[in-house]
XYZ file of N, CA and C in Angstrom:
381
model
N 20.704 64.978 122.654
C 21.024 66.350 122.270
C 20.140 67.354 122.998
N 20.928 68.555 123.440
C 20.086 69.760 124.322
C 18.469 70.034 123.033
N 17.559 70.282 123.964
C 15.924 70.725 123.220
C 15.269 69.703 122.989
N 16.421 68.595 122.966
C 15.128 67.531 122.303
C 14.602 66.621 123.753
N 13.274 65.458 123.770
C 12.877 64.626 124.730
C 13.211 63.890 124.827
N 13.738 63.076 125.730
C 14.503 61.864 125.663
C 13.176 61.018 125.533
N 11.654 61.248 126.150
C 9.988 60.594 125.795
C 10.132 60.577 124.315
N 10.017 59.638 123.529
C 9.259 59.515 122.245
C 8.087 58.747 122.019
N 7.287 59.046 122.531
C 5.998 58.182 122.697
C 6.018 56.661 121.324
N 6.557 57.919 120.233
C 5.724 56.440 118.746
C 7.159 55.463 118.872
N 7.999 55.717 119.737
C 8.654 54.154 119.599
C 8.358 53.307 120.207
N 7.194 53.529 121.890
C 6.155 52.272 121.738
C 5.785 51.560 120.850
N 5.159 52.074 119.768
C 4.256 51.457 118.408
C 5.775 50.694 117.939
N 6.640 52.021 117.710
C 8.304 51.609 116.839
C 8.209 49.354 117.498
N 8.130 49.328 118.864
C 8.786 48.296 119.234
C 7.902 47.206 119.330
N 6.252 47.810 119.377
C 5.495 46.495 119.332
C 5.267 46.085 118.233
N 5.573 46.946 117.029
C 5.575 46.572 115.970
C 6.914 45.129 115.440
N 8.024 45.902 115.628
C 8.933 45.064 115.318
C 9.258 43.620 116.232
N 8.796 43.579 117.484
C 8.839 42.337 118.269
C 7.603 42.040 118.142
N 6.474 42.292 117.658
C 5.501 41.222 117.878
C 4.800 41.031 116.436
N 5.265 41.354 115.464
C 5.181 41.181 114.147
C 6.503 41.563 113.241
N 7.234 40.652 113.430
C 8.853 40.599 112.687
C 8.329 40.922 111.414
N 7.820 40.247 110.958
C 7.660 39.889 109.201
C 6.213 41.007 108.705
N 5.783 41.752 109.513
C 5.028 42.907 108.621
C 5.588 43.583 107.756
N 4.949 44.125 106.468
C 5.837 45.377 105.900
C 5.989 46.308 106.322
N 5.254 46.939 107.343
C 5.752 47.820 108.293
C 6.864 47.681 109.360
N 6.891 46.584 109.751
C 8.263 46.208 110.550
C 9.866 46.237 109.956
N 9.312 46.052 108.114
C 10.953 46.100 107.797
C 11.771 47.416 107.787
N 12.923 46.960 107.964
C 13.903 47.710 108.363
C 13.846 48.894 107.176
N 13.692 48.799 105.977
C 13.920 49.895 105.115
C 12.524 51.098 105.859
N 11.538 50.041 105.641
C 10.176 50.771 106.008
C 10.090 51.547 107.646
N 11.133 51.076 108.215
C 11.008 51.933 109.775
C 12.000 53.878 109.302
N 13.398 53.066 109.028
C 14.114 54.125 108.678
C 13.817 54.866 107.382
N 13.386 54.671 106.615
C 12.348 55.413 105.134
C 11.661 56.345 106.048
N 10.724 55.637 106.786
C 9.241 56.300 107.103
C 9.507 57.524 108.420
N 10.481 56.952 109.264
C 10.909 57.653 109.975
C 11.407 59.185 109.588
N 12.696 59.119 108.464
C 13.416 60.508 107.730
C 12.168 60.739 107.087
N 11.397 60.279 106.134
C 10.349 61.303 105.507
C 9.620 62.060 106.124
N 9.168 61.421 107.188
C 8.332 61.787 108.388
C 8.706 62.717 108.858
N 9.720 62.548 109.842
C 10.434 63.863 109.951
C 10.865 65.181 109.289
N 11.459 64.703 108.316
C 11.557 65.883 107.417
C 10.157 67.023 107.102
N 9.374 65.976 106.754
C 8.129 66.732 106.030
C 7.596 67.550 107.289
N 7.673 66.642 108.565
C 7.419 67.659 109.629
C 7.820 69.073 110.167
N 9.049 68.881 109.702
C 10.223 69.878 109.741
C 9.896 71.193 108.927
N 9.489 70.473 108.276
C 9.307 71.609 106.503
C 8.091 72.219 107.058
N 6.999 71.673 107.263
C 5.462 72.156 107.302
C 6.085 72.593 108.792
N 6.625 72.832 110.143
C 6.530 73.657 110.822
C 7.747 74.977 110.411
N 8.418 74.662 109.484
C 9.715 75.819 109.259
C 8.760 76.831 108.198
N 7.389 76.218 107.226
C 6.952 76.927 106.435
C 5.501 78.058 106.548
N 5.210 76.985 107.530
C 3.521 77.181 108.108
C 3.758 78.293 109.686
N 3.103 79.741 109.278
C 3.480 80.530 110.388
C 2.973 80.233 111.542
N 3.654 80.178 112.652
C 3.214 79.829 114.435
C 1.396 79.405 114.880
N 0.912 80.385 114.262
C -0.080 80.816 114.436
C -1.271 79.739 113.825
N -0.869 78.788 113.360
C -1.092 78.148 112.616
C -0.917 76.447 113.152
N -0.383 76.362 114.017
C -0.186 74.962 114.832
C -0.762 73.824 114.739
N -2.113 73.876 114.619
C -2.829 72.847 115.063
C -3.348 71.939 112.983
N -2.965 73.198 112.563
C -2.677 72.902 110.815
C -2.064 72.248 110.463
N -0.464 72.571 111.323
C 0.575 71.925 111.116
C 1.417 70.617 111.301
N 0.154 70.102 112.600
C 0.028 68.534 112.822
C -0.374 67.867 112.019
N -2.184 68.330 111.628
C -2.273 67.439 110.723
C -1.680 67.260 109.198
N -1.356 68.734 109.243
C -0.749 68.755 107.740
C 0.714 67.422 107.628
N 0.779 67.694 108.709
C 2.325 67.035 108.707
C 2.032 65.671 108.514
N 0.925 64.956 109.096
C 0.757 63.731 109.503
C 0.453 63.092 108.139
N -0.670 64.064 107.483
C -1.177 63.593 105.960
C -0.032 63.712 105.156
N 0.949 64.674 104.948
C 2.088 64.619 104.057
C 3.099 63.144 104.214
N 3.278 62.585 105.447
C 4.013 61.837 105.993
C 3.434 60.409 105.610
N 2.143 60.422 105.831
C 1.571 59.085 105.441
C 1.445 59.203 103.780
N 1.144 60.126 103.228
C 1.127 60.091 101.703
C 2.201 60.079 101.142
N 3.552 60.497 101.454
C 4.709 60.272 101.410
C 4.912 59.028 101.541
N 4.755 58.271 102.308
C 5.219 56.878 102.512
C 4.501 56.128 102.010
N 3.298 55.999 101.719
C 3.295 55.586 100.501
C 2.939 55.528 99.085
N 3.589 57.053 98.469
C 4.359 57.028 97.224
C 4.974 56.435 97.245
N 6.346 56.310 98.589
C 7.756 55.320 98.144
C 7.319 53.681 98.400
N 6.236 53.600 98.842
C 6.206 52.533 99.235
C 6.548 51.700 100.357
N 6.829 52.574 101.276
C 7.100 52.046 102.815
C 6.143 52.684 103.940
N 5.458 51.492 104.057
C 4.434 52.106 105.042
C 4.964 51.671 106.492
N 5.231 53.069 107.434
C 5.414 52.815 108.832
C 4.986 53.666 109.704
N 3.473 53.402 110.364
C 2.280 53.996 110.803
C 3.044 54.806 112.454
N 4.111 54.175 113.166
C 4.554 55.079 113.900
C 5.368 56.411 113.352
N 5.601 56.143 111.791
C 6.340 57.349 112.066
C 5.164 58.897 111.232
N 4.505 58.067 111.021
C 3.018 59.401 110.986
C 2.726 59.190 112.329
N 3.099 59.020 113.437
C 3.019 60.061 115.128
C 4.015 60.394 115.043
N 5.075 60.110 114.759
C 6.501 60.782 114.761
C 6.437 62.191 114.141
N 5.655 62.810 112.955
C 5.638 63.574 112.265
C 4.344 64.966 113.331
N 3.855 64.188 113.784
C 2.937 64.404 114.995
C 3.705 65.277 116.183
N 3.909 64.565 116.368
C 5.198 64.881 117.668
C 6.578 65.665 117.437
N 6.699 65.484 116.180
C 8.056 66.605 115.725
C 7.085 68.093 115.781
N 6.025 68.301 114.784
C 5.345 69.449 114.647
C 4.370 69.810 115.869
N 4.121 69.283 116.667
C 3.704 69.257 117.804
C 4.475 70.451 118.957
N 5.840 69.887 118.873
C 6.486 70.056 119.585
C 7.446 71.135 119.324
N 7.503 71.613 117.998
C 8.377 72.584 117.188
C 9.629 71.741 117.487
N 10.288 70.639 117.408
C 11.482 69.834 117.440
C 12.476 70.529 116.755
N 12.362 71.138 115.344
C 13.312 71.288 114.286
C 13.968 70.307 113.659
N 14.832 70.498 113.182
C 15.827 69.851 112.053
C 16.446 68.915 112.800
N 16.773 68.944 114.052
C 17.681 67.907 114.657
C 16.710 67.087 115.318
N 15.135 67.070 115.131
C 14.519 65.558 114.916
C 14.327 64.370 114.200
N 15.067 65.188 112.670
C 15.454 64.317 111.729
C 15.999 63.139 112.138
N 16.995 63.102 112.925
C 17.627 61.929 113.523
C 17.316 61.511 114.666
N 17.028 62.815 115.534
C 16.805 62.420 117.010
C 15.825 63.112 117.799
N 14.670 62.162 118.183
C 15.158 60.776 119.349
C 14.436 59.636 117.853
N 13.402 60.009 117.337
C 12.852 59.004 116.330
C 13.717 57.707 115.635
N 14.468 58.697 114.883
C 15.475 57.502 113.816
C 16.354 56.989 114.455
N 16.636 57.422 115.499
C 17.917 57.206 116.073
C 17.159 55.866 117.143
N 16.234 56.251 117.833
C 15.684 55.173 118.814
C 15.143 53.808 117.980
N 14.441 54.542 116.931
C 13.841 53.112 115.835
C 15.193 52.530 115.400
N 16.205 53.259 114.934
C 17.464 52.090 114.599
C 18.217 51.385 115.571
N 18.136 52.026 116.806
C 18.364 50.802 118.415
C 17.338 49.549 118.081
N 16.155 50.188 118.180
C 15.293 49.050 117.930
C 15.336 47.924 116.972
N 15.647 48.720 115.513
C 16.257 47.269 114.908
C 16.938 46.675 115.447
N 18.209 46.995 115.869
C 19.259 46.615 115.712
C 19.051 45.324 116.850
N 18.541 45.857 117.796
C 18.007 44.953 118.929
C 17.143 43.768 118.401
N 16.244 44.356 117.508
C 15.430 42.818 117.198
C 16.079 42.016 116.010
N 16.880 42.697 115.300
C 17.805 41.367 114.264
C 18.884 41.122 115.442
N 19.250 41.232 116.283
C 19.962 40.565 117.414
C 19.491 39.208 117.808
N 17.974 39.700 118.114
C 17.115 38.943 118.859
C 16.584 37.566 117.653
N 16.129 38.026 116.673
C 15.689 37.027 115.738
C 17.159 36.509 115.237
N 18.161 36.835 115.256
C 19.171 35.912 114.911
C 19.831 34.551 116.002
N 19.363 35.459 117.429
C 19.490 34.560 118.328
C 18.375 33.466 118.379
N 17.800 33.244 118.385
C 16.249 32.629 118.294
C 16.202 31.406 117.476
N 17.239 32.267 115.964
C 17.810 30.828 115.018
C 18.573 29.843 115.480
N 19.751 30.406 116.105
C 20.615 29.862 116.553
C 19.789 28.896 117.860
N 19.255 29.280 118.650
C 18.744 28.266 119.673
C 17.730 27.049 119.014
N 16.683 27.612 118.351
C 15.997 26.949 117.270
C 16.887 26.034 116.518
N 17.693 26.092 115.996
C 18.679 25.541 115.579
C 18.975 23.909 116.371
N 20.096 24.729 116.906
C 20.476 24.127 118.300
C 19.149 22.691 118.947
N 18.259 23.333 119.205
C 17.274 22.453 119.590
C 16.804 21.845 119.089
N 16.762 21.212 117.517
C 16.882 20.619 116.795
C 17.081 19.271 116.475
């Protein structure tokens, strides 16, 4: 989408997380896409509420709301407190909610339950 980066730096973390520790609670799937929309959002909010002038507030504010947010609900996913970073960072707006963050972390699942389902099947197989 026009304004936004196609760079999202925290889906590095997004992918070494989920391929090189499948089974963390941070790797699960609720906990990427949870942590991701809260993240975002709250980022959203603290730069739509917090005046311009005020920027460097609005990172960290964002980052502490995002991680304390996540876990109240109970899904801890440490890339998407940089995600919340990088939305308010960047003045992203509302259409970071989905994109590039949620939208790139749910490629990423989708890619590694691909991958760990294939893995069974060969595992399997080799058997």
């Amino acid at each position: 989408p026009r304004g936004l980066p196609c760079s999202c730096p925290p889906l590095g973390a997004v992918a070494v997380l989920l391929f090189s520790m499948p089974k963390s609670p941070a790797s699960q799937p609720r906990a990427v896409v949870h942590g991701h929309l809260l993240a975002a959002t709250l980022a959203c909010a603290v730069a739509r509420f917090l005046p311009r002038r005020h920027t460097q507030w609005a990172k960290g504010l964002s980052v502490a709301l995002a991680s304390a947010g996540m876990l109240l609900i109970g899904r801890s996913h440490p890339p998407a407190g940089a995600y919340a970073f990088l939305v308010s960072s960047q003045s992203l707006g509302a259409k970071a909610i989905v994109a590039p963050g949620l939208l790139g972390a749910c490629i990423l699942l989708a890619v590694q339950q691909l991958m760990l389902r294939l893995k069974a099947v060969v595992v399997k197989a080799l058997e």
